[in-house]
Amino acid sequence: MLMMMMMMKRKGSKESLALVALLVASASCILPPTKEDLNQISIQGEKYLDRQIENAINGVKEMKSVMQKSSEEHKRFLDDLEKTKQKKEEAMRTAQEMEAELEKEEEVCNETMKALWEECKPCLKNTCVKYYSRTCSSGSGLVGRQLEEVLNRTSPFSIWINGEKIDILEQEGQRQNREFKNLEEKYTEMADGVDNIFTDSMKVADHVHYSPPVIYLPNFLSPYARHGRSIRSLFHDPFHGFQNLFSPMMGMSRNFFSSMGSMMDMDSDTVPNEDGNVNEDVIITKPYGNGRMTCREIRRNSAGCFKFRDECQKCKEIQHIDCSGKKPLEGPLKEELEEALALAERFTQQYNSLLKRFEEEMFNTSSILDLFNRQFGWVSSLANNTSDGIFSVQAVMCKDSEKKPNGEEEPGETKVSVKLFDSPPMNFTVSGEIPWTDPKFSEVVAQEALDRYKETSVVVK
């Protein structure tokens, strides 16, 4: 700048010298920008924002594409779940039919069976309470009362034909139905949320009449992205993030799957509580054979006490009772029942695995959708924008430079007042290193205004 002034002096151009002085004064913020200067900064800022809007619209299109791929995967999951459910229900029907057939056989030798049963029940109750009390800290009285109620409405054959497992599988089927319904509701909510964002964004696209450029997508938007953040889109109703739809359910399913293992006699030595620690009430007991139970499990389903049947002689005699030359519990009916139960249990666990996989897929997809929405979803809020202009710089005020301890001058910050879309005026400062005469000044101001607008449109937790 100094060389330019010297050259102009040599030429004796007073007009040029005055122009250079004006430029220096403007660059140094000695002179504030005129109304026309503010208008030019606004125009350049609008051009920058146009590019951001176009990029955001394409980001939302990519977000829609992610949801469409998820929808295809969702259909496959539904097919697999339905097939598995049908196989499970068929196995359960077979088991229940076999159980009913055995109960008919039981009626043939009713008197003998009744006498054995009346002696078996108190022994089974006392044995279960005894072993429970040795291991578990509390609840033995409750377990005894609950078991007595179960025994009074149970068939004598039930203690030898895994009758408690039929009850467990039926309860599990009801829980699976509730879980599936909940998952479907959450998935529908997620799909509707993406549709709303997409529809509003396309309204913006129609309004600006742009030709889609090459889509720019940040590196962090990969299928394996996993950020613990969530957003709220700017819609009529608060929306707390796609991932939050599935986060609580992930915890519930993990807790359930761990407890289901011991109920189904899967190998495990301890079951942790919610804190991940093992306490007195959940120590595994191993009274006989492969039976494994927890204190909590017995409290919730006292039919688990049937596993103590080998301790009671009268209960053992029921297994070998002869009814008019037939031994029902040693014949093919019992084998068919056990095969059907094994199938029902296998398909129940398979259904749980599918539910868990579906839930994990939705959690991962929702994480990616949240990242897209956080980056690009703000553009959907412009669908209801009623203001005429996009961006207007209303005032630029410079502060005097300050001297550093080493004697060098540090440019003072520049205060800016702008209006973006239909938001209230925003006031913030820009580094004095970029004078308002610099073409980059308009981009810096526009980006800062857009970032602040996003904060009002998107809530990050």
Coordinates of C-alpha atoms in Angstrom, one line a residue:
M1 CA 0.0 0.0 0.0
L2 CA 2.9 2.4 0.8
M3 CA 4.5 1.7 -2.6
M4 CA 1.3 2.5 -4.3
M5 CA 1.1 5.8 -2.5
M6 CA 4.7 6.7 -3.5
M7 CA 4.0 5.9 -7.2
M8 CA 1.0 8.0 -7.2
K9 CA 2.9 10.8 -5.6
R10 CA 5.4 10.7 -8.4
K11 CA 2.6 11.0 -10.9
G12 CA 1.2 13.9 -9.0
S13 CA -2.3 12.4 -8.9
K14 CA -4.2 14.1 -6.0
E15 CA -7.3 12.2 -6.9
S16 CA -5.6 8.8 -6.8
L17 CA -4.0 9.7 -3.6
A18 CA -7.3 10.6 -2.1
L19 CA -8.8 7.3 -3.3
V20 CA -5.9 5.3 -1.7
A21 CA -6.3 7.2 1.5
L22 CA -10.0 6.3 1.5
L23 CA -9.2 2.6 0.9
V24 CA -6.7 2.6 3.7
A25 CA -9.2 4.3 6.0
S26 CA -11.8 1.7 5.1
A27 CA -9.5 -1.2 5.5
S28 CA -8.4 0.1 8.8
C29 CA -12.0 0.5 9.8
I30 CA -11.5 4.3 10.3
L31 CA -14.4 4.8 8.0
P32 CA -17.5 2.6 8.5
P33 CA -19.1 1.0 5.4
T34 CA -21.8 3.0 3.6
K35 CA -25.3 1.8 2.9
E36 CA -24.2 0.6 -0.5
D37 CA -21.2 -1.2 1.0
L38 CA -23.6 -3.0 3.4
N39 CA -25.8 -4.0 0.5
Q40 CA -22.8 -5.4 -1.4
I41 CA -21.7 -7.4 1.6
S42 CA -25.3 -8.7 1.9
I43 CA -25.4 -9.8 -1.8
Q44 CA -22.1 -11.7 -1.5
G45 CA -23.3 -13.3 1.8
E46 CA -26.5 -14.4 0.0
K47 CA -24.5 -16.1 -2.7
Y48 CA -22.6 -18.0 -0.1
L49 CA -25.8 -19.0 1.7
D50 CA -27.3 -20.2 -1.6
R51 CA -24.5 -22.7 -1.9
Q52 CA -25.1 -23.9 1.7
I53 CA -28.8 -24.3 1.1
E54 CA -28.2 -26.3 -2.1
N55 CA -25.7 -28.5 -0.3
A56 CA -28.2 -29.0 2.6
I57 CA -31.0 -30.0 0.2
N58 CA -28.7 -32.7 -1.3
G59 CA -27.8 -33.8 2.2
V60 CA -31.4 -34.3 3.0
K61 CA -31.9 -36.3 -0.2
E62 CA -29.1 -38.6 0.9
M63 CA -30.8 -38.8 4.3
K64 CA -33.9 -40.0 2.5
S65 CA -31.9 -42.6 0.6
V66 CA -30.6 -44.0 3.9
M67 CA -34.1 -44.3 5.1
Q68 CA -35.2 -46.1 1.9
K69 CA -32.4 -48.6 2.3
S70 CA -33.5 -49.1 5.9
S71 CA -37.0 -49.7 4.7
E72 CA -35.9 -52.5 2.5
E73 CA -34.0 -54.1 5.4
H74 CA -37.1 -53.6 7.5
K75 CA -39.2 -55.6 5.1
R76 CA -36.8 -58.5 5.2
F77 CA -36.8 -58.4 9.0
L78 CA -40.6 -58.5 9.0
D79 CA -40.6 -61.5 6.7
D80 CA -38.1 -63.4 8.9
L81 CA -39.9 -62.5 12.1
E82 CA -43.3 -63.7 10.7
K83 CA -41.9 -67.0 9.5
T84 CA -40.2 -67.6 12.8
K85 CA -43.3 -66.7 14.7
Q86 CA -45.4 -69.1 12.7
K87 CA -42.9 -72.0 13.4
K88 CA -42.9 -71.1 17.1
E89 CA -46.7 -71.0 17.4
E90 CA -47.0 -74.3 15.6
A91 CA -44.5 -75.9 18.0
M92 CA -46.4 -74.4 20.9
R93 CA -49.7 -75.7 19.6
T94 CA -48.2 -79.2 19.3
A95 CA -46.8 -79.1 22.8
Q96 CA -50.2 -78.0 24.2
E97 CA -52.0 -80.8 22.3
M98 CA -49.5 -83.4 23.7
E99 CA -50.0 -82.0 27.2
A100 CA -53.8 -82.3 26.8
E101 CA -53.4 -85.9 25.7
L102 CA -51.3 -86.7 28.7
E103 CA -53.9 -85.2 31.0
K104 CA -56.5 -87.5 29.5
E105 CA -54.3 -90.5 30.2
E106 CA -53.9 -89.1 33.8
E107 CA -57.7 -89.3 34.3
V108 CA -57.7 -93.1 33.7
C109 CA -55.8 -93.6 37.0
N110 CA -57.3 -90.7 38.9
E111 CA -57.5 -92.2 42.4
T112 CA -53.9 -93.5 42.5
M113 CA -52.6 -90.3 41.0
K114 CA -54.5 -88.1 43.4
A115 CA -53.1 -89.9 46.4
L116 CA -49.5 -89.6 45.2
W117 CA -50.1 -85.9 44.2
E118 CA -51.4 -85.0 47.7
E119 CA -48.1 -86.3 49.2
C120 CA -45.9 -84.9 46.4
K121 CA -47.1 -81.3 46.8
P122 CA -46.1 -80.5 50.4
C123 CA -42.7 -82.3 49.9
L124 CA -42.0 -80.2 46.8
K125 CA -43.0 -77.0 48.5
N126 CA -40.9 -77.7 51.6
T127 CA -37.9 -78.8 49.6
C128 CA -38.0 -75.7 47.4
V129 CA -38.3 -73.3 50.3
K130 CA -35.5 -75.1 52.1
Y131 CA -33.1 -74.7 49.2
Y132 CA -34.3 -71.2 48.5
S133 CA -33.7 -70.1 52.1
R134 CA -30.2 -71.4 52.1
T135 CA -29.2 -69.3 49.1
C136 CA -31.5 -66.3 48.9
S137 CA -31.7 -63.4 51.4
S138 CA -35.5 -62.9 51.5
G139 CA -38.8 -63.9 50.1
S140 CA -39.0 -67.6 51.1
G141 CA -42.6 -67.1 52.5
L142 CA -43.7 -65.6 49.3
V143 CA -42.2 -68.4 47.2
G144 CA -43.9 -71.0 49.4
R145 CA -47.4 -69.4 49.0
Q146 CA -47.0 -68.8 45.3
L147 CA -45.8 -72.4 44.7
E148 CA -48.8 -73.7 46.7
E149 CA -51.2 -71.8 44.5
V150 CA -49.4 -73.1 41.4
L151 CA -49.5 -76.7 42.6
N152 CA -53.2 -76.5 43.4
R153 CA -54.1 -75.6 39.8
T154 CA -51.4 -77.8 38.1
S155 CA -51.7 -81.3 36.7
P156 CA -49.6 -83.9 38.5
F157 CA -48.0 -84.8 35.2
S158 CA -46.9 -81.2 34.7
I159 CA -43.9 -81.5 37.0
W160 CA -42.5 -84.2 34.7
I161 CA -43.4 -82.8 31.3
N162 CA -41.7 -79.3 31.7
G163 CA -45.1 -77.7 32.4
E164 CA -43.3 -74.7 33.8
K165 CA -41.5 -74.2 30.5
I166 CA -44.8 -74.0 28.6
D167 CA -45.8 -71.2 31.0
I168 CA -42.5 -69.4 30.5
L169 CA -42.7 -69.7 26.7
E170 CA -46.3 -68.4 26.7
Q171 CA -45.3 -65.4 28.8
E172 CA -42.3 -64.8 26.6
G173 CA -44.5 -64.9 23.5
Q174 CA -46.7 -62.2 25.0
R175 CA -43.6 -60.1 25.8
Q176 CA -42.3 -60.5 22.3
N177 CA -45.5 -59.3 20.8
R178 CA -45.4 -56.2 23.0
E179 CA -41.7 -55.6 22.0
F180 CA -42.4 -56.0 18.3
K181 CA -45.4 -53.6 18.5
N182 CA -43.2 -51.0 20.3
L183 CA -40.4 -51.4 17.7
E184 CA -42.8 -50.9 14.9
E185 CA -44.2 -47.8 16.4
K186 CA -40.7 -46.3 16.9
Y187 CA -39.8 -47.3 13.3
T188 CA -42.9 -45.6 11.9
E189 CA -42.1 -42.5 14.0
M190 CA -38.6 -42.4 12.6
A191 CA -39.8 -42.9 9.0
D192 CA -42.4 -40.2 9.4
G193 CA -39.8 -37.8 10.8
V194 CA -37.5 -38.3 7.8
D195 CA -40.5 -37.9 5.4
N196 CA -41.4 -34.6 7.0
I197 CA -37.8 -33.3 6.7
F198 CA -37.6 -34.4 3.1
T199 CA -41.0 -33.0 2.1
D200 CA -40.2 -29.5 3.6
S201 CA -36.7 -29.5 2.1
M202 CA -38.1 -30.2 -1.4
K203 CA -40.5 -27.3 -1.0
V204 CA -37.4 -25.2 -0.4
A205 CA -35.7 -26.7 -3.5
D206 CA -38.8 -25.9 -5.6
H207 CA -38.7 -22.3 -4.3
V208 CA -35.0 -21.7 -5.1
H209 CA -35.1 -23.4 -8.5
Y210 CA -31.6 -24.7 -8.4
S211 CA -29.8 -27.5 -10.4
P212 CA -28.5 -30.0 -7.9
P213 CA -24.7 -29.8 -7.7
V214 CA -22.4 -32.7 -6.7
I215 CA -23.3 -33.8 -3.2
Y216 CA -20.8 -33.0 -0.5
L217 CA -21.0 -35.3 2.5
P218 CA -18.8 -34.9 5.5
N219 CA -16.4 -37.9 6.3
F220 CA -18.1 -38.6 9.7
L221 CA -21.3 -39.7 8.0
S222 CA -20.2 -43.3 7.6
P223 CA -22.3 -46.4 8.4
Y224 CA -20.2 -47.0 11.4
A225 CA -20.6 -43.5 12.8
R226 CA -21.7 -43.6 16.5
H227 CA -22.0 -40.2 18.2
G228 CA -23.8 -39.8 21.5
R229 CA -25.7 -36.7 20.4
S230 CA -29.2 -36.1 19.3
I231 CA -31.2 -33.3 17.7
R232 CA -34.6 -31.7 17.4
S233 CA -35.8 -30.7 14.0
L234 CA -37.6 -27.4 13.6
F235 CA -41.2 -28.7 13.3
H236 CA -44.4 -27.9 14.9
D237 CA -43.9 -30.6 17.6
P238 CA -40.6 -31.1 19.6
F239 CA -38.6 -34.0 18.2
H240 CA -35.8 -35.3 20.4
G241 CA -33.7 -37.2 17.9
F242 CA -34.1 -40.4 16.0
Q243 CA -31.5 -42.2 18.1
N244 CA -33.4 -41.4 21.3
L245 CA -36.3 -43.5 20.0
F246 CA -34.3 -46.6 20.3
S247 CA -31.8 -45.9 23.1
P248 CA -34.1 -46.9 26.1
M249 CA -35.2 -50.0 24.3
M250 CA -31.6 -51.1 23.8
G251 CA -31.1 -51.2 27.5
M252 CA -34.3 -53.1 28.2
S253 CA -33.5 -55.7 25.6
R254 CA -30.0 -56.3 27.0
N255 CA -31.4 -56.8 30.4
F256 CA -34.1 -59.2 29.1
F257 CA -31.8 -61.3 27.0
S258 CA -29.4 -61.9 29.9
S259 CA -32.3 -63.0 32.2
M260 CA -33.8 -65.1 29.5
G261 CA -30.7 -67.2 29.3
S262 CA -31.1 -68.6 32.8
M263 CA -34.8 -69.2 32.4
M264 CA -34.1 -71.3 29.3
D265 CA -31.4 -73.3 31.2
M266 CA -28.6 -71.8 29.1
D267 CA -25.1 -72.1 30.6
S268 CA -24.2 -69.3 32.9
D269 CA -22.9 -69.1 36.4
T270 CA -24.1 -65.7 37.5
V271 CA -26.6 -63.1 36.4
P272 CA -25.6 -59.5 37.0
N273 CA -27.9 -56.9 38.4
E274 CA -28.4 -53.5 36.8
D275 CA -25.1 -52.2 38.0
G276 CA -23.2 -55.2 36.5
N277 CA -22.5 -56.7 39.9
V278 CA -23.6 -60.0 41.3
N279 CA -25.4 -60.0 44.6
E280 CA -26.9 -62.5 47.0
D281 CA -30.3 -62.6 45.3
V282 CA -29.1 -63.6 41.9
I283 CA -26.7 -66.4 42.7
I284 CA -27.3 -69.5 40.6
T285 CA -28.4 -72.6 42.5
K286 CA -27.7 -76.0 41.1
P287 CA -29.7 -78.5 43.1
Y288 CA -30.1 -81.4 40.6
G289 CA -29.1 -82.3 37.1
N290 CA -28.7 -79.4 34.7
G291 CA -31.3 -77.2 36.5
R292 CA -30.1 -73.7 37.1
M293 CA -32.1 -71.0 38.8
T294 CA -31.8 -67.6 40.3
C295 CA -33.5 -66.4 43.4
R296 CA -35.2 -63.7 41.5
E297 CA -36.3 -66.2 38.9
I298 CA -38.0 -68.4 41.5
R299 CA -39.7 -65.4 43.1
R300 CA -41.1 -64.4 39.7
N301 CA -42.1 -67.9 38.6
S302 CA -42.3 -70.4 41.4
A303 CA -43.0 -73.1 38.9
G304 CA -39.2 -73.3 38.7
C305 CA -39.5 -75.3 41.9
F306 CA -40.6 -78.3 39.8
K307 CA -36.9 -78.9 39.3
F308 CA -36.7 -80.2 42.9
R309 CA -39.1 -83.1 42.0
D310 CA -36.3 -85.8 42.3
E311 CA -36.0 -84.9 46.0
C312 CA -39.5 -86.3 46.7
Q313 CA -40.3 -90.0 46.5
K314 CA -44.0 -89.6 45.9
C315 CA -43.3 -87.1 43.0
K316 CA -40.9 -89.6 41.5
E317 CA -43.6 -92.4 41.7
I318 CA -45.9 -90.2 39.5
Q319 CA -43.4 -90.5 36.7
H320 CA -43.7 -94.3 36.6
I321 CA -47.4 -94.7 37.5
D322 CA -49.2 -97.5 35.7
C323 CA -52.6 -96.6 34.4
S324 CA -54.5 -99.7 33.3
G325 CA -51.4 -101.2 31.8
K326 CA -50.1 -97.9 30.4
K327 CA -47.3 -95.7 31.6
P328 CA -48.1 -92.3 30.0
L329 CA -44.8 -90.6 31.1
E330 CA -42.8 -93.4 29.6
G331 CA -44.5 -93.5 26.3
P332 CA -44.3 -91.6 23.0
L333 CA -46.6 -88.8 24.1
K334 CA -44.0 -87.4 26.5
E335 CA -41.3 -87.7 23.9
E336 CA -43.4 -85.8 21.3
L337 CA -44.2 -83.2 23.9
E338 CA -40.5 -82.6 24.8
E339 CA -39.6 -82.4 21.1
A340 CA -42.3 -79.8 20.5
L341 CA -41.1 -77.8 23.5
A342 CA -37.5 -78.0 22.3
L343 CA -38.6 -76.6 18.9
A344 CA -40.8 -73.9 20.5
E345 CA -37.9 -72.9 22.7
R346 CA -35.5 -72.8 19.8
F347 CA -37.8 -70.6 17.7
T348 CA -38.5 -68.4 20.7
Q349 CA -34.8 -67.7 21.1
Q350 CA -34.4 -67.3 17.3
Y351 CA -37.2 -64.7 17.4
N352 CA -35.5 -62.9 20.2
S353 CA -32.2 -62.8 18.2
L354 CA -34.1 -61.3 15.2
L355 CA -35.7 -58.7 17.4
K356 CA -32.4 -57.8 18.9
R357 CA -30.7 -57.5 15.4
F358 CA -33.6 -55.4 14.2
E359 CA -33.3 -53.1 17.2
E360 CA -29.5 -52.8 16.7
E361 CA -30.0 -52.0 13.0
M362 CA -32.6 -49.3 13.9
F363 CA -30.3 -47.8 16.5
N364 CA -27.4 -47.6 14.1
T365 CA -29.6 -46.2 11.3
S366 CA -31.1 -43.6 13.7
S367 CA -27.5 -42.6 14.7
I368 CA -26.7 -41.9 11.0
L369 CA -30.0 -40.1 10.5
D370 CA -29.3 -37.9 13.5
L371 CA -25.9 -36.9 12.0
F372 CA -27.5 -36.0 8.7
N373 CA -30.3 -34.1 10.3
R374 CA -27.9 -32.2 12.5
Q375 CA -25.8 -31.2 9.5
F376 CA -28.5 -30.6 6.9
G377 CA -32.0 -30.8 8.5
W378 CA -32.1 -27.0 9.2
V379 CA -32.9 -26.4 5.6
S380 CA -36.4 -27.9 6.1
S381 CA -37.3 -25.0 8.4
L382 CA -37.1 -22.6 5.4
A383 CA -40.2 -24.1 4.0
N384 CA -42.2 -21.8 6.1
N385 CA -39.9 -18.8 5.7
T386 CA -42.0 -15.7 5.0
S387 CA -39.3 -13.0 4.7
D388 CA -38.4 -11.5 1.3
G389 CA -34.7 -11.5 1.7
I390 CA -32.3 -14.3 2.8
F391 CA -29.5 -12.3 4.3
S392 CA -29.1 -8.7 5.3
V393 CA -26.1 -7.0 7.0
Q394 CA -27.6 -4.1 8.8
A395 CA -24.5 -2.6 10.6
V396 CA -20.7 -3.0 10.8
M397 CA -18.9 -1.3 13.7
C398 CA -15.1 -1.5 14.1
K399 CA -13.2 -1.2 17.3
D400 CA -9.9 0.6 17.5
S401 CA -6.8 -1.5 17.3
E402 CA -4.9 -2.4 20.5
K403 CA -1.2 -2.5 21.2
K404 CA 0.3 -5.8 22.2
P405 CA 3.1 -5.9 24.9
N406 CA 5.7 -6.3 22.2
G407 CA 4.5 -3.0 20.6
E408 CA 2.7 -4.5 17.6
E409 CA -0.8 -3.4 16.9
E410 CA -3.6 -5.9 17.1
P411 CA -6.8 -5.2 15.0
G412 CA -9.9 -4.6 17.1
E413 CA -12.9 -6.9 16.7
T414 CA -15.7 -5.9 14.3
K415 CA -19.2 -5.8 15.7
V416 CA -21.8 -6.9 13.2
S417 CA -25.6 -6.9 13.2
V418 CA -27.3 -9.1 10.6
K419 CA -30.7 -10.6 9.8
L420 CA -31.0 -14.1 8.4
F421 CA -34.2 -15.6 6.9
D422 CA -37.1 -14.7 9.2
S423 CA -35.1 -14.9 12.5
P424 CA -34.7 -11.8 14.8
P425 CA -31.6 -9.6 14.2
M426 CA -28.3 -11.2 15.4
N427 CA -25.4 -9.4 16.9
F428 CA -21.9 -10.8 17.1
T429 CA -18.3 -10.0 16.6
V430 CA -15.8 -10.9 13.8
S431 CA -12.1 -11.0 14.1
G432 CA -10.5 -7.7 13.1
E433 CA -7.9 -9.7 11.1
I434 CA -10.5 -9.8 8.3
P435 CA -11.6 -6.2 7.4
W436 CA -15.0 -5.6 6.0
T437 CA -13.5 -4.8 2.6
D438 CA -12.1 -8.3 2.3
P439 CA -14.4 -10.5 0.1
K440 CA -14.1 -13.3 2.7
F441 CA -15.7 -11.0 5.3
S442 CA -19.2 -11.6 3.8
E443 CA -18.7 -15.4 3.9
V444 CA -17.4 -15.4 7.5
V445 CA -20.4 -13.2 8.6
A446 CA -22.9 -15.4 6.7
Q447 CA -21.5 -18.6 8.1
E448 CA -21.5 -17.3 11.7
A449 CA -25.1 -16.2 11.2
L450 CA -26.1 -19.6 9.8
D451 CA -24.4 -21.4 12.7
R452 CA -26.4 -19.3 15.1
Y453 CA -29.6 -19.9 13.1
K454 CA -28.9 -23.7 13.3
E455 CA -28.7 -23.4 17.1
T456 CA -32.2 -22.0 17.2
S457 CA -33.4 -24.6 14.7
V458 CA -31.6 -27.6 16.1
V459 CA -31.0 -28.5 19.7
V460 CA -27.9 -30.6 20.4
K461 CA -27.9 -32.7 23.6

